[in-house]
Amino acid sequence: MSTFVLLLATGLGLGALYFLVASGLSLIYGLMHVLNFAHGSFLTLGAFLGWAVAQRMDPSSWTGFVASVLVGALVGALVATLTELLLIRPLYDRHIEQVLVTVGLSLATVALFEGIWGTDADFIRGPAWLDETTGVLGARIPNDRFLIIAVAVLVLVAIVVFLRRTRYGMIIRAGVENRAMVTALGIDVRRAFTLVFAIGGAAAGLGGVLASHYFGYVSPTLGGSLLIFAFIVTVIGGLGSLTGAAVASVLVALLQQFANYYAGGTGDFVIVLALAVVLLVRPAGILGKVAA
Amino acid sequence: MRRSSWTSLGLGVAVVTLLAVLPLLAIQVPGVLPGPTYTPGALQLLALCMVYATLALSYNMLLGTGGMLSFGHALYFGGGAYGLGIVLERTDLSLWPAVALTLLGALAVALVTGAVSLRVSGIPFAMVTLAFAQAGSVLVRRNPDGLTGGDEGLSLDTEHVPAALVGVVHTRNLYWLALAVVVIAYLAVLWVDRSRVGHVAAASRENELRVRSLGLQPYTAKLFVFVVGGAVASLAGVLYLLLQSGTVPRSVGADLTVTVLVMVVLGGVGSRWGAIVGGVIYTLLNQRLTLLAGSDAIESLPTVLHVPLSEPMFILGALFIAVVLFMPGGIAGAARSGFGRGRSRSGATVLEAADDQGEQRVLEPQP
Amino acid sequence: MSTPATPALQVADLGLRIGGATILEDVDLEVEKGSFIGVIGPNGAGKTTLFNVVSGIARPTSGTVHLDGRDVTGMPVHRRARAGLGRTFQTSSLFPQLSVRENVRIAAQVALGGSLSPLRFPRAGDRATRDAVEHLREVGLGDKLDLAAGVLSHGEKRKLEIAVLRATDADVVLLDEPMAGVGSADVAGLSETIRSMHREKGCTILMVEHHMEVLLGLVEKVAVMYSGTIIAFDTPAAIMANPTVQSAYLGASA
Amino acid sequence: MSGPILSVQHLSASVAGQQVVEDVSFTVPATGITAVLGRNGVGKTSTLKAVMGLYQRRGEITLAGERIDGLPTHRVVQRGVGYVPEDREVFSRLTVAENLRLAERQPEPRRELVERLFPDLVARRDQMAGTLSGGQQQMVALARALLNDNRLLLVDEPTKGLAPLIVDQVADALEAASETVPILLVEQNLDVVRRLAGDAVVIAGGRVVHAAPAAALLADEALTQRLLGVHAETHDDKGAAR
């Protein structure tokens, strides 16, 4: 029982990380039909700079931690915005080339990170509370899991509220349905593109700082390895569906954790298998729009 | 045959002949090759160029001919390298039967993964192929049964490999083998492109519904191209193992697929010779940039310059972005417009076709 | 073997619902071999949907489709095409980056068989290519063989579609608005091309067309569709005189 | 009388490399409703989309004397061109109220006018637009354009596929709107054209082949038949095709 609960909590924590990456990917794809390969780099950069700030302050203090989280999100948003403005926008509506540009960017940035911070992982630490555990139903759950899950839920709620309650949220929802008609109402839909990139980048940067606490280190490839699972999550959840991304994040992470523990470390294969099954049964994903 | 075909055939034969006699000559290309062309160092580099040219050719077949943007092509390359390595280590087969067995295995893997991936197209296809390759990469790193050597990689077990293909002194033979492989790959790709099934795959790239309405199955044609592409890629992998005397997990990773994509886009999507040139240039650049990165000139630069310049992948990534932004047809496209031969399709339009077909109607009223 | 009395195309009780909407309802139609049928009807009447169901692009929720006496209701698009069904689309849907010759050649090689073979190589002098060139000459595109199909004018694209249909050797041909977007100068030539295809190939043709003069000049019978069903099927003269048709369809404009 | 509100000279347009409009020229007077007529597929809708910048276009388009042919779509709209597309194109997963709010461009949108013309929409403001009937969706589409003080409206087949009663309602709304803003109307229903339109341009084969007062055109039956085909109100059903 306690193992089950521990796996559940760890899986949910991992799912929360997946969601922080996948939410941005899915929003960007839904609105712009661009698969952003550079999303992992937003995450990595957020993690590195967040850690750098924490180190300057006091990594074990909550102030330092909060500062690192804020810096991570801010850096992610900033880099994503620049990416959209400088690299994506000039290729307006040339989706495949936009994807290629993000591929090039991920190559270049990972190399740059390696140049700056070295290829080895930097081990990090945060406030002592994060490393302690809390007993739940007999299981000792590391506290950082709770924090990560709480943050992901907050982000989900924030994005939903933003999409439902604000004008720009409305523009984004409308744009996912019919971009041309949004422009025909006199709205510059490209601003919504930039905004979606910024939001996705912020979530990824935030996810980067949290992921570095979850795994206990930062490295130039941190983002890339999470990105692949986030891709799988977005396909399984249905490209462009935020709810789908949330549900699939949890499903995929839990499946991975349980398969790793109970089926001899086969988690990654089980996920790829699940992906294949979803594609065979429902190519549009569990919550995706079925093509007309 | 038309006259232009004879010209290109003649040109091809001339180039291959020249390359074939290269190990017997002493040509110096300062800044590109580490030594005269008869030295093992130069031949090793040239052979590596050919490995990647082969891989790029196979990938161009997927993207250029079939309009399939795969992010999992490394799986078949790595399958060839690891497959041969494992067969040589675990069986008593001699080299050539082992190669045949490896290629058959890779063919089977390509058939199964292709059959599933081609259920979707466009970006979802890219993501699914990526996931499959990732599974392969995880498998290799996990080192089941000690088969793959994990992160350390697998070194070539030379017991059953002919002595003529082992050791630095025989680099020249490996070079000739590499040249033969490129020629075989080129002919295979040419064969598919010229055959009926290749024509149907190209037609499917443009308009799937129309292909079906004519009584043909786009799925079958694309799967065929995908499988042949996978087989040629695994042939490149086989060569890689022999040339490098081993293989590392990077040869199955997503990074390699991205690298191949860079080569093909650099050369010009949809152009066979463009893919070869792209593969060669990429390999040479990578090599030279790595040397440059460690040079004193770079070391003495201020940090802000020396950090990025000491990372070859940074420069290549940036170069790639520049090509996509400013040179959509790649080298082949630039050459075509340079020679004023605008008739054939450009890489950019081929890429458009690789996009999800539904999205091109974004301005049309929704049903 | 089918008897001479077997209709080339027979649809019975055809219905199609998408969500709550009824697109087709109780569509019955029997088309004799070798006949030339016009399909008319107002906006949203279901003409293109009927073509889509017959060619297999859309699946009906009820009813059957028989091609030359054979039930093809559950058959996928490509197998129906092999069973002798050819069609054009409302908006020209060619292979825009392939040459004009290649567009027709692919169709011709289907007719000759072995079309997905990796061991056969299209060549300048082979049968399929010769056929393709011949068909292109017939429709008046003999001088555009090497152009990319995408650069043709609208009228030329329509002619190319007809050349493709000729090459497929289809027994039953569905033409969806072949005149749409064709300049008035080209209409006469195109309708002559269609007429000669019908005459030479002896195929059965169903044609949706809003250009009434063209339609009436070509067809033997007219089916009138209205809100998802066929309300009349008769000779052009009888259709023009039919009071139901008048009120349902022609009424407002006269 | 002032000059035309819209002038289109030698307009051509292409979509996905296919030319859909070739060399169209016409003008729209500063008052009343101008109808665009022609058979299916001649490029009426494409002409409107080209003016809006939704299709790639070449040629000269001026709005009240100012060139707008180089502007992206949202700028064209911001200059005061309202657009009611064919097939309505409401955002089906947004509520009626959200659809309308999205369209508001000025600080004080003309909500009273819209509420007066379409009382039905007030009652259904929190309903998802996708669940509305075709007629109600058309009202949303019209309301979106009428909320702002536009200088010109482009309205594409507003009565397509609607029941006769709704057709009248839509025509009423257009008539009311036309008192304050000139309208370029693509319409297949000749009764509606007869009732609303002052001028008419007829497009065939991608070009304008006739431009005259609508009444004169429609009175000449032989001409109508030649230019529009016998059954001018027929229309393709491509919506059902996908």
PDB file of C-alpha atoms in Angstrom, chain C residues 16 18 23 40-49 52 57-58 90-92 150 154 157 176-177 179-184 208 210-213 240 248-254, chain D residues 16-20 22 39-43 157 159-162 189-191 194 204-206 209 221 224-226 228-242:
ATOM      1  CA  LEU C  16     -26.528  10.233 -44.333  1.00  0.00           C
ATOM      2  CA  ILE C  18     -23.938  13.951 -39.438  1.00  0.00           C
ATOM      3  CA  ILE C  23     -27.620  15.501 -45.297  1.00  0.00           C
ATOM      4  CA  ILE C  40     -29.158  19.704 -60.333  1.00  0.00           C
ATOM      5  CA  GLY C  41     -30.492  21.239 -57.181  1.00  0.00           C
ATOM      6  CA  PRO C  42     -30.128  24.292 -54.987  1.00  0.00           C
ATOM      7  CA  ASN C  43     -27.440  25.037 -52.482  1.00  0.00           C
ATOM      8  CA  GLY C  44     -27.085  22.378 -49.798  1.00  0.00           C
ATOM      9  CA  ALA C  45     -29.314  19.898 -51.597  1.00  0.00           C
ATOM     10  CA  GLY C  46     -26.683  17.178 -51.161  1.00  0.00           C
ATOM     11  CA  LYS C  47     -25.345  16.782 -54.691  1.00  0.00           C
ATOM     12  CA  THR C  48     -21.667  16.704 -53.811  1.00  0.00           C
ATOM     13  CA  THR C  49     -22.415  14.584 -50.748  1.00  0.00           C
ATOM     14  CA  ASN C  52     -18.920  11.514 -52.048  1.00  0.00           C
ATOM     15  CA  ILE C  57     -15.251   9.324 -49.475  1.00  0.00           C
ATOM     16  CA  ALA C  58     -18.265   9.535 -47.160  1.00  0.00           C
ATOM     17  CA  GLN C  90     -15.405  20.637 -57.406  1.00  0.00           C
ATOM     18  CA  THR C  91     -12.156  22.487 -56.987  1.00  0.00           C
ATOM     19  CA  SER C  92      -9.485  21.063 -59.232  1.00  0.00           C
ATOM     20  CA  GLY C 150      -0.208  23.682 -60.906  1.00  0.00           C
ATOM     21  CA  HIS C 154      -8.318  27.041 -64.607  1.00  0.00           C
ATOM     22  CA  LYS C 157      -6.907  22.155 -65.328  1.00  0.00           C
ATOM     23  CA  ASP C 176     -18.668  17.572 -60.022  1.00  0.00           C
ATOM     24  CA  GLU C 177     -19.206  21.003 -61.571  1.00  0.00           C
ATOM     25  CA  MET C 179     -17.458  24.101 -65.654  1.00  0.00           C
ATOM     26  CA  ALA C 180     -16.990  25.885 -62.339  1.00  0.00           C
ATOM     27  CA  GLY C 181     -14.560  28.721 -62.733  1.00  0.00           C
ATOM     28  CA  VAL C 182     -14.066  28.110 -66.447  1.00  0.00           C
ATOM     29  CA  GLY C 183     -14.071  31.265 -68.538  1.00  0.00           C
ATOM     30  CA  SER C 184     -16.967  31.540 -70.965  1.00  0.00           C
ATOM     31  CA  VAL C 208     -23.464  18.133 -61.311  1.00  0.00           C
ATOM     32  CA  HIS C 210     -25.096  24.788 -62.576  1.00  0.00           C
ATOM     33  CA  HIS C 211     -24.465  25.955 -66.081  1.00  0.00           C
ATOM     34  CA  MET C 212     -27.897  24.965 -67.369  1.00  0.00           C
ATOM     35  CA  GLU C 213     -27.345  25.531 -71.061  1.00  0.00           C
ATOM     36  CA  MET C 240     -38.410  22.021 -67.000  1.00  0.00           C
ATOM     37  CA  ALA C 248     -38.943  23.865 -55.236  1.00  0.00           C
ATOM     38  CA  TYR C 249     -36.102  24.992 -57.344  1.00  0.00           C
ATOM     39  CA  LEU C 250     -36.772  27.257 -60.245  1.00  0.00           C
ATOM     40  CA  GLY C 251     -39.510  29.322 -58.643  1.00  0.00           C
ATOM     41  CA  ALA C 252     -37.806  32.289 -57.157  1.00  0.00           C
ATOM     42  CA  SER C 253     -35.705  33.330 -60.100  1.00  0.00           C
ATOM     43  CA  ALA C 254     -38.076  33.445 -63.030  1.00  0.00           C
TER      44      ALA C 254
ATOM     45  CA  ALA D  16      -2.431  27.885 -52.728  1.00  0.00           C
ATOM     46  CA  GLY D  17      -0.966  28.940 -56.064  1.00  0.00           C
ATOM     47  CA  GLN D  18      -4.277  28.670 -57.870  1.00  0.00           C
ATOM     48  CA  GLN D  19      -5.658  31.788 -59.454  1.00  0.00           C
ATOM     49  CA  VAL D  20      -9.208  32.348 -58.244  1.00  0.00           C
ATOM     50  CA  GLU D  22      -8.424  37.440 -62.529  1.00  0.00           C
ATOM     51  CA  ARG D  39     -22.793  31.891 -61.329  1.00  0.00           C
ATOM     52  CA  ASN D  40     -21.201  29.527 -58.865  1.00  0.00           C
ATOM     53  CA  GLY D  41     -17.464  29.407 -58.788  1.00  0.00           C
ATOM     54  CA  VAL D  42     -16.955  32.597 -60.775  1.00  0.00           C
ATOM     55  CA  GLY D  43     -15.038  34.156 -57.908  1.00  0.00           C
ATOM     56  CA  GLU D 157     -24.382  35.205 -49.077  1.00  0.00           C
ATOM     57  CA  THR D 159     -29.320  34.108 -46.781  1.00  0.00           C
ATOM     58  CA  LYS D 160     -27.650  30.936 -47.966  1.00  0.00           C
ATOM     59  CA  GLY D 161     -29.426  27.859 -46.669  1.00  0.00           C
ATOM     60  CA  LEU D 162     -31.913  29.775 -44.528  1.00  0.00           C
ATOM     61  CA  ASN D 189     -31.407  34.952 -53.884  1.00  0.00           C
ATOM     62  CA  LEU D 190     -32.622  37.343 -56.559  1.00  0.00           C
ATOM     63  CA  ASP D 191     -35.702  38.316 -54.551  1.00  0.00           C
ATOM     64  CA  ARG D 194     -34.352  42.929 -56.058  1.00  0.00           C
ATOM     65  CA  ALA D 204     -18.132  35.712 -64.945  1.00  0.00           C
ATOM     66  CA  GLY D 205     -14.934  33.814 -65.568  1.00  0.00           C
ATOM     67  CA  GLY D 206     -13.130  35.825 -62.930  1.00  0.00           C
ATOM     68  CA  VAL D 209     -18.838  41.443 -67.320  1.00  0.00           C
ATOM     69  CA  GLU D 221     -34.863  38.503 -68.282  1.00  0.00           C
ATOM     70  CA  THR D 224     -30.275  37.804 -66.504  1.00  0.00           C
ATOM     71  CA  GLN D 225     -30.433  34.377 -68.019  1.00  0.00           C
ATOM     72  CA  ARG D 226     -27.401  34.891 -70.127  1.00  0.00           C
ATOM     73  CA  LEU D 228     -26.482  34.330 -64.376  1.00  0.00           C
ATOM     74  CA  GLY D 229     -27.791  31.154 -65.918  1.00  0.00           C
ATOM     75  CA  VAL D 230     -31.418  30.242 -65.738  1.00  0.00           C
ATOM     76  CA  HIS D 231     -31.338  29.349 -62.114  1.00  0.00           C
ATOM     77  CA  ALA D 232     -29.462  32.148 -60.597  1.00  0.00           C
ATOM     78  CA  GLU D 233     -30.187  31.260 -57.010  1.00  0.00           C
ATOM     79  CA  THR D 234     -28.680  27.793 -57.141  1.00  0.00           C
ATOM     80  CA  HIS D 235     -25.545  27.267 -55.270  1.00  0.00           C
ATOM     81  CA  ASP D 236     -23.023  24.571 -54.726  1.00  0.00           C
ATOM     82  CA  ASP D 237     -23.146  22.525 -51.562  1.00  0.00           C
ATOM     83  CA  LYS D 238     -19.508  22.252 -50.816  1.00  0.00           C
ATOM     84  CA  GLY D 239     -20.182  22.671 -47.125  1.00  0.00           C
ATOM     85  CA  ALA D 240     -21.700  19.228 -47.089  1.00  0.00           C
ATOM     86  CA  ALA D 241     -18.810  17.729 -48.969  1.00  0.00           C
ATOM     87  CA  ARG D 242     -16.435  17.593 -46.050  1.00  0.00           C
TER      88      ARG D 242
END
